[in-house]
Coordinates of C-alpha atoms in Angstrom, one line a residue:
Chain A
X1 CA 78.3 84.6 135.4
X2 CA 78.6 80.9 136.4
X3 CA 77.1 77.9 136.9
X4 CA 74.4 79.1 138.2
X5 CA 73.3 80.5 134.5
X6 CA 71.1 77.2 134.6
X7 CA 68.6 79.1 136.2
X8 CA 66.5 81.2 133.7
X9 CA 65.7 83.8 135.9
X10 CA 69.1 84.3 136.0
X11 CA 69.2 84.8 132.6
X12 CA 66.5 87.3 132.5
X13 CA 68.4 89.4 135.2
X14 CA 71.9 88.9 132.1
X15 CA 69.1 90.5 130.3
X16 CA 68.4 94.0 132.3
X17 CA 72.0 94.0 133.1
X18 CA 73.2 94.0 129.5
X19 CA 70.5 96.4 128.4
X20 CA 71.5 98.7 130.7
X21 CA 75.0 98.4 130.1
X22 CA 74.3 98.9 126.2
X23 CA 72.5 101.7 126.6
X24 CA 75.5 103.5 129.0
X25 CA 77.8 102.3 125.5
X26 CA 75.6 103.9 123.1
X27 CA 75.6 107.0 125.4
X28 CA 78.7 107.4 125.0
X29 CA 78.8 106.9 120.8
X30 CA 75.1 108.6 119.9
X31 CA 77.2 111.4 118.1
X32 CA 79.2 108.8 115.8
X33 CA 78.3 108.3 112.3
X34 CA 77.8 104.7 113.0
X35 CA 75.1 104.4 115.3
X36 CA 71.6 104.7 113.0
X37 CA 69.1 106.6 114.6
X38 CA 66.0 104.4 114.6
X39 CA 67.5 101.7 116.5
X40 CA 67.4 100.9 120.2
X41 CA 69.4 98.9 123.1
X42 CA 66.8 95.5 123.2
X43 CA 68.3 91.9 124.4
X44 CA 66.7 89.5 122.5
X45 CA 65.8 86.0 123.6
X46 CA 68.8 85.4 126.6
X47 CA 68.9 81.3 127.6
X48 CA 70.2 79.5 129.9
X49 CA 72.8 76.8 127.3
X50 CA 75.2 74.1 128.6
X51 CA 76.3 76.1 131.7
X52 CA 76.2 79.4 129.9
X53 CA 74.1 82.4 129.2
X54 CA 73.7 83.2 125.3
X55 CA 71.4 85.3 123.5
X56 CA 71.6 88.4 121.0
X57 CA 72.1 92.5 121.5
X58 CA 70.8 94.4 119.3
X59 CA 72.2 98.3 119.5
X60 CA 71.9 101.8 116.9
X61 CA 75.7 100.2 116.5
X62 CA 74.8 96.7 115.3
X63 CA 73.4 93.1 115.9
X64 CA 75.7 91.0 117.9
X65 CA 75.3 87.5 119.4
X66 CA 76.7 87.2 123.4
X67 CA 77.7 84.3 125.3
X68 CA 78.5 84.2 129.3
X69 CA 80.9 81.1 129.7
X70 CA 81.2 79.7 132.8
X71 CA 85.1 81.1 132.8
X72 CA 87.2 83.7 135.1
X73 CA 87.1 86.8 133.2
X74 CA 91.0 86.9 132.4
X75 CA 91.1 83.3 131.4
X76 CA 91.4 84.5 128.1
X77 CA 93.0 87.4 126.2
X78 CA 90.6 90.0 124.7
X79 CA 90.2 89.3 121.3
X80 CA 90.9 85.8 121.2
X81 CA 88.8 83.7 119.0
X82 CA 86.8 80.7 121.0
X83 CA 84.9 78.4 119.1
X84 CA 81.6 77.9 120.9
X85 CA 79.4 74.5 119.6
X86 CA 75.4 75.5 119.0
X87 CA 72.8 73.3 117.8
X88 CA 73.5 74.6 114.1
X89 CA 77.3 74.5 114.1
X90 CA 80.7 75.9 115.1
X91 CA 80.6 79.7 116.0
X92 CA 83.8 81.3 116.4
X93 CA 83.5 84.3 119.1
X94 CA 85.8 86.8 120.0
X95 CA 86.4 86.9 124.0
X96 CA 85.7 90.3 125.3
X97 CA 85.1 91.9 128.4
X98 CA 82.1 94.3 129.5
X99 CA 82.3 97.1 132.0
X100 CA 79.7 95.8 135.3
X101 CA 79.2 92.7 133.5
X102 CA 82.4 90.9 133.2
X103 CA 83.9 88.0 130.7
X104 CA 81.4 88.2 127.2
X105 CA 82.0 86.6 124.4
X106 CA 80.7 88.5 121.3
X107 CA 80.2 87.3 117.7
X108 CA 79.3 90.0 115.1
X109 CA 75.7 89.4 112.9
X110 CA 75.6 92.9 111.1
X111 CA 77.6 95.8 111.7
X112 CA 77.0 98.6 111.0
X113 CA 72.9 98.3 111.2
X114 CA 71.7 101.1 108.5
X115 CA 69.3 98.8 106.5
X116 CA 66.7 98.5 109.5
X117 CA 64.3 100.7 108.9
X118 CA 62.6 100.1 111.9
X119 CA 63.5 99.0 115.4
X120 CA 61.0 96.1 115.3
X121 CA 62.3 94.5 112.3
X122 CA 66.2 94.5 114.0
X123 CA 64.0 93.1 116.8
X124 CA 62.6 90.3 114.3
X125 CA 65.7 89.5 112.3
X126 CA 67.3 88.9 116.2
X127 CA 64.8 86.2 116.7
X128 CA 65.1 85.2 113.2
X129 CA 69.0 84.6 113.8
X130 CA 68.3 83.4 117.3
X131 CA 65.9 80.7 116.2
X132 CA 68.7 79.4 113.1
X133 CA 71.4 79.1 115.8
X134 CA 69.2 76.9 118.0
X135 CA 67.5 74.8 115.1
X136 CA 69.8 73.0 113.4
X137 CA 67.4 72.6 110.1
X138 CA 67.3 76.0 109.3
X139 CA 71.2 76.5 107.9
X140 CA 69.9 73.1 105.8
X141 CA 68.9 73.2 102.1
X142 CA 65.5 70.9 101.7
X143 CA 66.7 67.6 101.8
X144 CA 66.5 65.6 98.9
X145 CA 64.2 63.2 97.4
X146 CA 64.6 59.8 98.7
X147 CA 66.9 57.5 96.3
X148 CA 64.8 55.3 94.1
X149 CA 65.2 51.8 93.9
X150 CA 67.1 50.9 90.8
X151 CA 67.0 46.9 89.3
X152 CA 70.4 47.3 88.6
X153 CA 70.7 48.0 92.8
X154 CA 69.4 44.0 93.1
X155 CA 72.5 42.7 91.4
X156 CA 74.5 45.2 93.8
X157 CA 72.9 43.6 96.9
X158 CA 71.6 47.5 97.6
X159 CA 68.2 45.9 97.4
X160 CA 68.5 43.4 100.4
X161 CA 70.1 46.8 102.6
X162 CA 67.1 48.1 101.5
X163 CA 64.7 46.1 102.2
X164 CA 66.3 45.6 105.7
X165 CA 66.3 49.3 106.4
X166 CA 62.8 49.2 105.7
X167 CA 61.4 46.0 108.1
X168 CA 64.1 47.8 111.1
Chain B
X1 CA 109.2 69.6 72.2
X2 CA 106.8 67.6 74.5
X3 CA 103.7 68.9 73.2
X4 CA 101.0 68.0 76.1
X5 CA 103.4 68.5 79.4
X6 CA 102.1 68.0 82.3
X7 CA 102.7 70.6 85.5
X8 CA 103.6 66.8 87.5
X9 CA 105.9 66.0 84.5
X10 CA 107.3 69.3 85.0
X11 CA 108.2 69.5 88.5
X12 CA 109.3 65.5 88.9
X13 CA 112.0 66.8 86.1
X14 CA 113.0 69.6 88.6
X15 CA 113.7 66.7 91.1
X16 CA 110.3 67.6 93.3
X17 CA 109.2 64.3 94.9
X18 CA 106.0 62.5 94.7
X19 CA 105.7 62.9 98.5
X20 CA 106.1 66.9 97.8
X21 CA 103.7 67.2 94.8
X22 CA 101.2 65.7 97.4
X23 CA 101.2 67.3 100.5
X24 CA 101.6 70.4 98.1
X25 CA 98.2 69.5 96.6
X26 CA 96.9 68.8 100.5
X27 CA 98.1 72.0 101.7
X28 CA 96.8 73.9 99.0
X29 CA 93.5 72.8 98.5
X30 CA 93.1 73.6 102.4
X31 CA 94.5 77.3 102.0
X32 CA 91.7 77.1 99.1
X33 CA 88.6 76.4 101.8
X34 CA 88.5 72.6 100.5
X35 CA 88.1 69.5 101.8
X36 CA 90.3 66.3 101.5
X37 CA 88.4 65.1 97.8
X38 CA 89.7 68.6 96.4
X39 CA 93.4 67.4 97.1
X40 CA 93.1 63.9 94.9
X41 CA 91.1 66.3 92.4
X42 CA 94.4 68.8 92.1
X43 CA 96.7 66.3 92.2
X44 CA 95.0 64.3 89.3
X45 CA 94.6 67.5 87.3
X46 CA 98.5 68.3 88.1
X47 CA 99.2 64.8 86.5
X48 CA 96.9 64.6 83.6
X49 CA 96.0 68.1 82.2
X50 CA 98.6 69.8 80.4
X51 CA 100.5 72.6 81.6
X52 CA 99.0 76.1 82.0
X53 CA 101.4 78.9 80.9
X54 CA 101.4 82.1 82.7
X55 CA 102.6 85.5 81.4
X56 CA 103.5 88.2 84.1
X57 CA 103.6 91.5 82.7
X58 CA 104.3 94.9 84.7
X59 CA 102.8 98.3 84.0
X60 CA 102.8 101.0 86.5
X61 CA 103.5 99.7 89.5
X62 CA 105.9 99.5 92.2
X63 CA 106.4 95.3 92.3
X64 CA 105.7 95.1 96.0
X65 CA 102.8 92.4 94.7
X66 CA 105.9 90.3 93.2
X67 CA 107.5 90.7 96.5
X68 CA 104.3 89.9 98.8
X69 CA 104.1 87.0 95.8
X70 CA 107.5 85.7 96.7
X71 CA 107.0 85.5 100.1
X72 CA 104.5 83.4 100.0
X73 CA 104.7 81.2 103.6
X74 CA 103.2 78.4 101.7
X75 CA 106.0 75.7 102.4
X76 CA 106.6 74.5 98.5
X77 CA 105.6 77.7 96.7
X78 CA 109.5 78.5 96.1
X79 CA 109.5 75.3 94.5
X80 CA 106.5 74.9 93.0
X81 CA 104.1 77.7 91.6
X82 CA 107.7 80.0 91.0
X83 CA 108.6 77.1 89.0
X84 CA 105.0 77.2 87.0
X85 CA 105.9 80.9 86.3
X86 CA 109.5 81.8 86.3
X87 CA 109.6 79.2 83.1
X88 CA 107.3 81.4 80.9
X89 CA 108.1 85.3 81.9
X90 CA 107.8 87.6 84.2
X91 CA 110.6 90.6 84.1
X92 CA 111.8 91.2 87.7
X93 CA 112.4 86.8 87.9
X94 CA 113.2 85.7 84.6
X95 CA 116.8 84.8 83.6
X96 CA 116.5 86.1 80.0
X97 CA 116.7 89.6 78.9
X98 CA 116.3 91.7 75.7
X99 CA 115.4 90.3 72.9
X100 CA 115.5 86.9 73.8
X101 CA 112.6 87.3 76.7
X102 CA 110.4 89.6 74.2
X103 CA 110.6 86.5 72.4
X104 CA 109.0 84.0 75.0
X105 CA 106.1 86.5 74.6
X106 CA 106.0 85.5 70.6
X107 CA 106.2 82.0 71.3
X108 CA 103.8 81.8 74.2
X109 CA 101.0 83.5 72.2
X110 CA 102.1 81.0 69.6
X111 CA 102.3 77.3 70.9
X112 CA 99.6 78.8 73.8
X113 CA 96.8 80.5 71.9
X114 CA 93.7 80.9 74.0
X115 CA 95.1 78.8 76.5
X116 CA 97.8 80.9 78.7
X117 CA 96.9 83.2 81.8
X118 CA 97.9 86.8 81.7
X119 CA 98.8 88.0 85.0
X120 CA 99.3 91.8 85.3
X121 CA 100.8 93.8 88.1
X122 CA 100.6 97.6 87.9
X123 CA 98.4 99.4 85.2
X124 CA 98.9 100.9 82.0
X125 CA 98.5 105.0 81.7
X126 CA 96.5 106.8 78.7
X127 CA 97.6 109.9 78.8
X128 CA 100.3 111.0 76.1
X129 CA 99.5 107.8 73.7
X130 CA 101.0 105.2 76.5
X131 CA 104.0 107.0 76.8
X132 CA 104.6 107.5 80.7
X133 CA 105.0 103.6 80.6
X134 CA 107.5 102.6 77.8
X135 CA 107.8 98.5 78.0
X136 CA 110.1 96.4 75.6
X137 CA 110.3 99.7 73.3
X138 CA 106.5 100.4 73.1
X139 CA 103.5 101.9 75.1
X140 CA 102.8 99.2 77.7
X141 CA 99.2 99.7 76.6
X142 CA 100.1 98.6 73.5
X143 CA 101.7 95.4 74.9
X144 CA 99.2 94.6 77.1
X145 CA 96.5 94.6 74.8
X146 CA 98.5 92.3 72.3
X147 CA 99.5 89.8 75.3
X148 CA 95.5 89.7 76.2
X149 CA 94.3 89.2 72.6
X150 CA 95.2 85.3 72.8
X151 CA 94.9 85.0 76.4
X152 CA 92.7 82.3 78.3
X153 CA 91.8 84.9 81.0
X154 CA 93.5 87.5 82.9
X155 CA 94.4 87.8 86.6
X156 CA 94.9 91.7 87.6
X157 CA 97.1 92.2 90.4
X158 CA 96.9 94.4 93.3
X159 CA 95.2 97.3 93.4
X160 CA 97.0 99.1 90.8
X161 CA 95.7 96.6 88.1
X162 CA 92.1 96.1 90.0
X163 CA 91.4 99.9 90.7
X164 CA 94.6 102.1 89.5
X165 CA 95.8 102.8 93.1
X166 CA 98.4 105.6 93.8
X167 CA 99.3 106.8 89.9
X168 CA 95.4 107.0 89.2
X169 CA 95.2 109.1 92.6
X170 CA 93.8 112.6 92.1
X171 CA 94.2 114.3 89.8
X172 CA 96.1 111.2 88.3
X173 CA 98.3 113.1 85.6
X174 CA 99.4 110.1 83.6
X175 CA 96.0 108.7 83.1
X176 CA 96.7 105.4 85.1
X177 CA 93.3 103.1 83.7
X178 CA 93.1 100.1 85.1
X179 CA 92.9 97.0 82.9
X180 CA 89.6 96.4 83.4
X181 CA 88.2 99.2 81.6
X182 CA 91.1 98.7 78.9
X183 CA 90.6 94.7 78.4
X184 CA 87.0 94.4 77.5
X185 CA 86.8 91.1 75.9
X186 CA 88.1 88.5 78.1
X187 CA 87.7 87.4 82.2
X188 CA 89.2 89.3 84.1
X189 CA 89.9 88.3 88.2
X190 CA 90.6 91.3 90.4
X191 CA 93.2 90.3 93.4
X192 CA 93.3 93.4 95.0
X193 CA 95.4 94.8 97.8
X194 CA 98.4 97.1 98.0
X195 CA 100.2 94.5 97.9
X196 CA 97.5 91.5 97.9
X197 CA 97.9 88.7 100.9
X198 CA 101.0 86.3 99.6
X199 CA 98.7 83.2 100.5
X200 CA 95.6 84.8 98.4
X201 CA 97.8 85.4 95.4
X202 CA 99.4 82.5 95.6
X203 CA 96.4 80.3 95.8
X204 CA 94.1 82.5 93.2
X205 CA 97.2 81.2 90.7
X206 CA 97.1 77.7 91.4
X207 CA 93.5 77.7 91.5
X208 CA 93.3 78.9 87.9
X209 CA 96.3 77.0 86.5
X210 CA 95.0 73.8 88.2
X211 CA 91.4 73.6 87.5
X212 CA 91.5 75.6 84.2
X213 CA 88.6 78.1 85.3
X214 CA 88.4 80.9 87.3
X215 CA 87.2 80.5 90.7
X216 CA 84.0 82.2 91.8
X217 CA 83.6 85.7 91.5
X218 CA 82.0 88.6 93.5
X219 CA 79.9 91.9 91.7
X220 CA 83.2 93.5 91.6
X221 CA 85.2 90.7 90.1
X222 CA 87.2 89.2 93.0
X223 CA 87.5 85.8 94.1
X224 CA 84.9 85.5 97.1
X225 CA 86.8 82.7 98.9
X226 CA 88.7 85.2 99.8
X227 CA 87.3 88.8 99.6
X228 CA 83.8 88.2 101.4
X229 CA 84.8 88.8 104.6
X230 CA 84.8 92.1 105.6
X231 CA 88.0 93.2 108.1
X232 CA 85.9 94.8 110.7
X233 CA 84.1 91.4 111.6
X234 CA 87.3 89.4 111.9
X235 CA 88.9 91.7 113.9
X236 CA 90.4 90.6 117.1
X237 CA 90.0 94.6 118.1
X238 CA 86.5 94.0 118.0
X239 CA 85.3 93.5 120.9
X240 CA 85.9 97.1 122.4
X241 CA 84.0 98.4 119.2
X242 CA 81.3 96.3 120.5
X243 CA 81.7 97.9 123.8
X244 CA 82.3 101.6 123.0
X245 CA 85.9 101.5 123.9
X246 CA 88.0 103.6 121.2
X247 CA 91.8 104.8 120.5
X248 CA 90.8 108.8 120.6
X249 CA 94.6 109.7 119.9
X250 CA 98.1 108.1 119.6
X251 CA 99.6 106.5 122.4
X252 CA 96.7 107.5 124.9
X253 CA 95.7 105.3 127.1
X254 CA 92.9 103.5 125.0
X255 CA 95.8 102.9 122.0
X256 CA 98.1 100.9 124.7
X257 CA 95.0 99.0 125.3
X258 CA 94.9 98.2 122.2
X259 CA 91.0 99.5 122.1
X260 CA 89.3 100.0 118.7
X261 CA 91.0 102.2 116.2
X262 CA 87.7 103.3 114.3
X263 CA 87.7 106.9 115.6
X264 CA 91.7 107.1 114.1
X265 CA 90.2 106.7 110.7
X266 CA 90.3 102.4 110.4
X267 CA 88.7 101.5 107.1
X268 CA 88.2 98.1 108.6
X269 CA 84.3 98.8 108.4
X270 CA 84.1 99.4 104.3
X271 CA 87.5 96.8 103.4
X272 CA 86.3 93.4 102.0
X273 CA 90.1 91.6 102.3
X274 CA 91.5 88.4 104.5
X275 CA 94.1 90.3 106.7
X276 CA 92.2 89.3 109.5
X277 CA 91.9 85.8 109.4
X278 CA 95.1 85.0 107.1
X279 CA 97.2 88.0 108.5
X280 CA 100.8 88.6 106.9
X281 CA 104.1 87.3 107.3
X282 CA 103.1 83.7 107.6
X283 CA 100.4 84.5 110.0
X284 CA 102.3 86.6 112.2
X285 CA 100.5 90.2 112.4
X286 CA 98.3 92.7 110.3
X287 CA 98.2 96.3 110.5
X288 CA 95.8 96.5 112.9
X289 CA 97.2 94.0 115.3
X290 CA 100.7 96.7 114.9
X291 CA 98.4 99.4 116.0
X292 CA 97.5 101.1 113.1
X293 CA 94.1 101.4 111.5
X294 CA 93.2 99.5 107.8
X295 CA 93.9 102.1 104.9
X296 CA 91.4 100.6 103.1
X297 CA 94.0 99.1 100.5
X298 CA 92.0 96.6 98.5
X299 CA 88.8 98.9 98.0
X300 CA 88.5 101.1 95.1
X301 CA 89.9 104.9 95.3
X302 CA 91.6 104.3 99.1
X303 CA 94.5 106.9 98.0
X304 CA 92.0 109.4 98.0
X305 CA 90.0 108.8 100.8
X306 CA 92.7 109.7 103.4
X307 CA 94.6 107.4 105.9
X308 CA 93.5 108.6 109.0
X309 CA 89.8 110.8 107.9
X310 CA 87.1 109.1 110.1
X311 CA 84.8 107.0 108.3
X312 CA 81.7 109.3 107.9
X313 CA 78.9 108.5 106.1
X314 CA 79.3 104.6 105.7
X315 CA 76.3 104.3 103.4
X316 CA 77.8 106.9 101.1
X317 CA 80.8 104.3 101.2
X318 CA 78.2 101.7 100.0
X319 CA 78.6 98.5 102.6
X320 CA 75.8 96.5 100.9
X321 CA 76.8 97.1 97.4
X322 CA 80.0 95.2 98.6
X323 CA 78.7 92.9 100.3
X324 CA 77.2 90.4 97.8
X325 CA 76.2 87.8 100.8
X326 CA 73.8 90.4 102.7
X327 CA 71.8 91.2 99.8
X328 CA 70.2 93.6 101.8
X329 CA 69.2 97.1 100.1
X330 CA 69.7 101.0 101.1
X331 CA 66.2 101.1 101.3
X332 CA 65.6 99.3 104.1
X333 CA 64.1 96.5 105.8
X334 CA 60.7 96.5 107.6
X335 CA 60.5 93.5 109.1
X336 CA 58.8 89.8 107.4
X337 CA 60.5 87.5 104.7
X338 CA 63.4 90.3 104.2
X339 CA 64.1 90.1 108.1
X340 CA 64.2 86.2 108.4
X341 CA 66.8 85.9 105.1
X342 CA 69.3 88.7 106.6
X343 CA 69.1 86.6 110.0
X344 CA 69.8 83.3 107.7
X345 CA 72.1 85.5 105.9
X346 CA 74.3 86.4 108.9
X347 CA 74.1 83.5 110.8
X348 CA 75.3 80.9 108.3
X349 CA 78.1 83.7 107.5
X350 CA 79.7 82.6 111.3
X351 CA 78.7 79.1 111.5
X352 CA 80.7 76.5 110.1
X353 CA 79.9 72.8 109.9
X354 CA 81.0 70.6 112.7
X355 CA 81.9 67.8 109.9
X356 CA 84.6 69.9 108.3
X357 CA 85.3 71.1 112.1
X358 CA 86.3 67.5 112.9
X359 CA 88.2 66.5 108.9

């Protein structure tokens, strides 16, 4: 979990890991009334990002989105809240700590994951998430109209702004 | 009489400075979720609109939401929103007694028709024609329902006033109704909680007497600004749910940990409430953070779905009837347009804007 991350492959291998990992977890929690029954361990789209390894897990337990920093594992207390910039915004994560894998930071989509009906569409609403966090637009409402030229914007000098906007 | 006081009139008389009534405005309108334009928009309300009366009345209750209330960590609220209160009536704070405060009642519904807030802590019971709650000489039912007639809208306190709490617990001999299904002609705003956060109470008041309008409301009546959030996804416990690691009895090993406290019957999973981002005691701790699992104290019927039971069937428990953000239904979702909004959905739920990161 470290610089390294850069490298793709790398991530892929963050992939396998995690899966595997997940799947020891759920092991362990298949007879709790949480987990819902037509879900599955599946690591969707894991990245190389700034240094960092982030992707999304989703598990019979829930949807979460997990980020490798480029940090010691004991840097920070479990459970405190780092605020990790993405293309869309501010995430706030909670630092955590796997067994085999190390520091994770985790942020919570849906929990617990009953309204998937199917594993495939938990598999699409990961993408669907994965893809918002990454495009910046997506959070956006359609942008408005463009302002109109008013004549009362010539006596404000607007008009010259405009115009110069325009010929730039 | 000044007929059109302001609530700025009001306080400068009390000797509160310019400077105070302020960074008052600042500091609330942040505890509110708002940026730096909502401050000057309180502040010239506060000066220019006239002063909104509040009533606080008490039916069943215990009075541990005036004493969250009072505790408020909010620097000025001693000063300031006790002093937009106090001045009407409210029984455990008021200086008058007897007659003379039954009479602030009279003269509020008076000189304040339509135009006062009703605040109510506790409940009124049925049973018996009102009599297990006997208020100023009559059924507090009675009272209640003569104090809402000419009110501008009513905030319900706690969950006592929200869902009946403890004296409407099974089999709920009294008849403890909460006001809601008693009141059925004017707003009503649910602040539920046993007691409600001091900082959530305190700013749901302000909010109301400042802007004149009730702030925006989930399916079940509560402010959403601060009951959208669901504990279990704030929680700084969270992580070890994520990873499978849970308390499985007192003081094991997991417990010193401080691993997840799900299996110990936590009702963080089904509890809409801001414990664990605002916490209690200025910030200091919530019950989870002091080892103990959420009883579920803002949700409807938590008396009687037992402290430390194990949440079972969470869809019986209704997470997405709750949830008004997910609009998500029981029936599930097989992939397509559904899929892509739930992803939206969640995603913009954790993401906040790097401009109001940076104000």
């Amino acid at each position: 979990m470290n610089a390294n991350l850069a490298n793709s492959d790398l991530a892929l291998a963050v992939r396998k890991r995690l899966e595997a990992r997940y799947r020891h977890i759920h092991a362990a929690m298949a007879d709790l009334p949480i987990c819902n029954p037509v879900l599955s361990v599946a690591a969707t789209g894991f990245r190389a990002f700034g240094g960092r390894a982030f992707g999304i897990v989703t598990t019979p337990m829930n949807l979460v989105a997990l980020d490798f920093p480029d940090a010691p594992p004991a840097a920070r207390a479990m459970g405190t809240k780092v605020r990790i910039g993405l293309p869309t915004g501010e995430v706030d994560f909670l630092a955590g700590e796997l067994d085999t894998i190390g520091r994770v930071d985790s942020c919570s989509l849906l929990s617990p994951v009953f309204e998937f009906a199917i594993m495939e569409a938990a598999m699409e609403t990961a993408e669907e998430a994965l893809r918002a966090f990454f495009d910046p637009s997506a959070l956006e409402p359609p942008p408005p109209p463009a302002a109109r030229l008013k004549r009362r914007d010539l006596l404000r000098g607007r008009f010259r702004k405009h115009e110069e906007a325009m010929t730039e | 009489m000044a007929a059109a006081e302001t609530f700025y009139d009001f306080i400068r008389r009390q000797g509160i400075t310019r400077r105070s009534f302020t960074k008052f405005c600042s500091l609330t309108a942040a505890s509110l979720g708002f940026g730096p334009g909502a401050a000057r928009a309180m502040a010239m309300a506060l000066e220019t609109k006239e002063r909104v009366a509040v009533i606080w009345m008490h039916g069943l209750e215990c009075t541990c939401c005036s004493e969250s209330f009072i505790r408020s960590a909010h620097p000025l609220v001693k000063d300031v929103v006790l002093s937009m209160i106090s001045l009407d009536y409210d029984d455990t704070i008021m200086a008058a007694a007897g007659d003379q405060a039954e009479a602030i009642l009279e003269e509020t519904k008076e000189k304040y028709k339509g135009k006062y807030i009703l605040a109510v802590e506790g409940n009124p019971p049925l049973n018996e024609d009102g009599m297990f709650c006997i208020d100023g000489g009559r059924p507090f039912v009675e009272k209640l329902k003569w104090m809402a007639k000419d009110a501008f809208a009513i905030i319900a306190w706690g969950a006592c006033a929200s869902w009946g709490c403890v004296q409407a617990a099974k089999p709920n001999p009294t008849q403890a109704t909460p006001i809601d299904k008693v009141i059925l002609d004017k707003p009503i705003i649910k602040v539920p909680g046993c007691p409600p956060i001091a900082e959530v109470m305190t700013g749901v008041v302000t909010f109301i007497t400042t802007f004149g309008k009730l702030p925006e409301l989930d399916r079940q009546g509560r402010p959403k600004m601060f009951y959208s959030q669901r504990i279990h996804d704030k929680c700084y416990r969270r992580p070890h749910y994520d990873a499978g690691q849970f308390v499985e009895e007192w003081d094991d090993e997991g417990a010193r940990k401080g691993y997840c406290l799900y299996k110990m019957g936590c009702k963080g999973p089904t509890t809409y409430n801001a414990c664990s981002t605002i916490r209690w005691n200025g910030g200091v701790s919530f019950p989870i953070q002091s080892g103990h699992g959420c009883i579920g104290c803002s949700e409807d019927g938590f008396w009687d779905n037992g402290f430390y039971d194990r949440l079972t069937n969470l869809h019986q428990f209704g997470i997405e009837a709750n949830a008004d953000k997910v609009g998500l239904t029981a029936a599930g979702i097989v992939g397509g347009a559904i899929a892509a909004h739930a992803a939206v959905t969640a995603v913009k739920r954790v993401t906040s804007k790097r401009e109001k990161a940076d104000a």
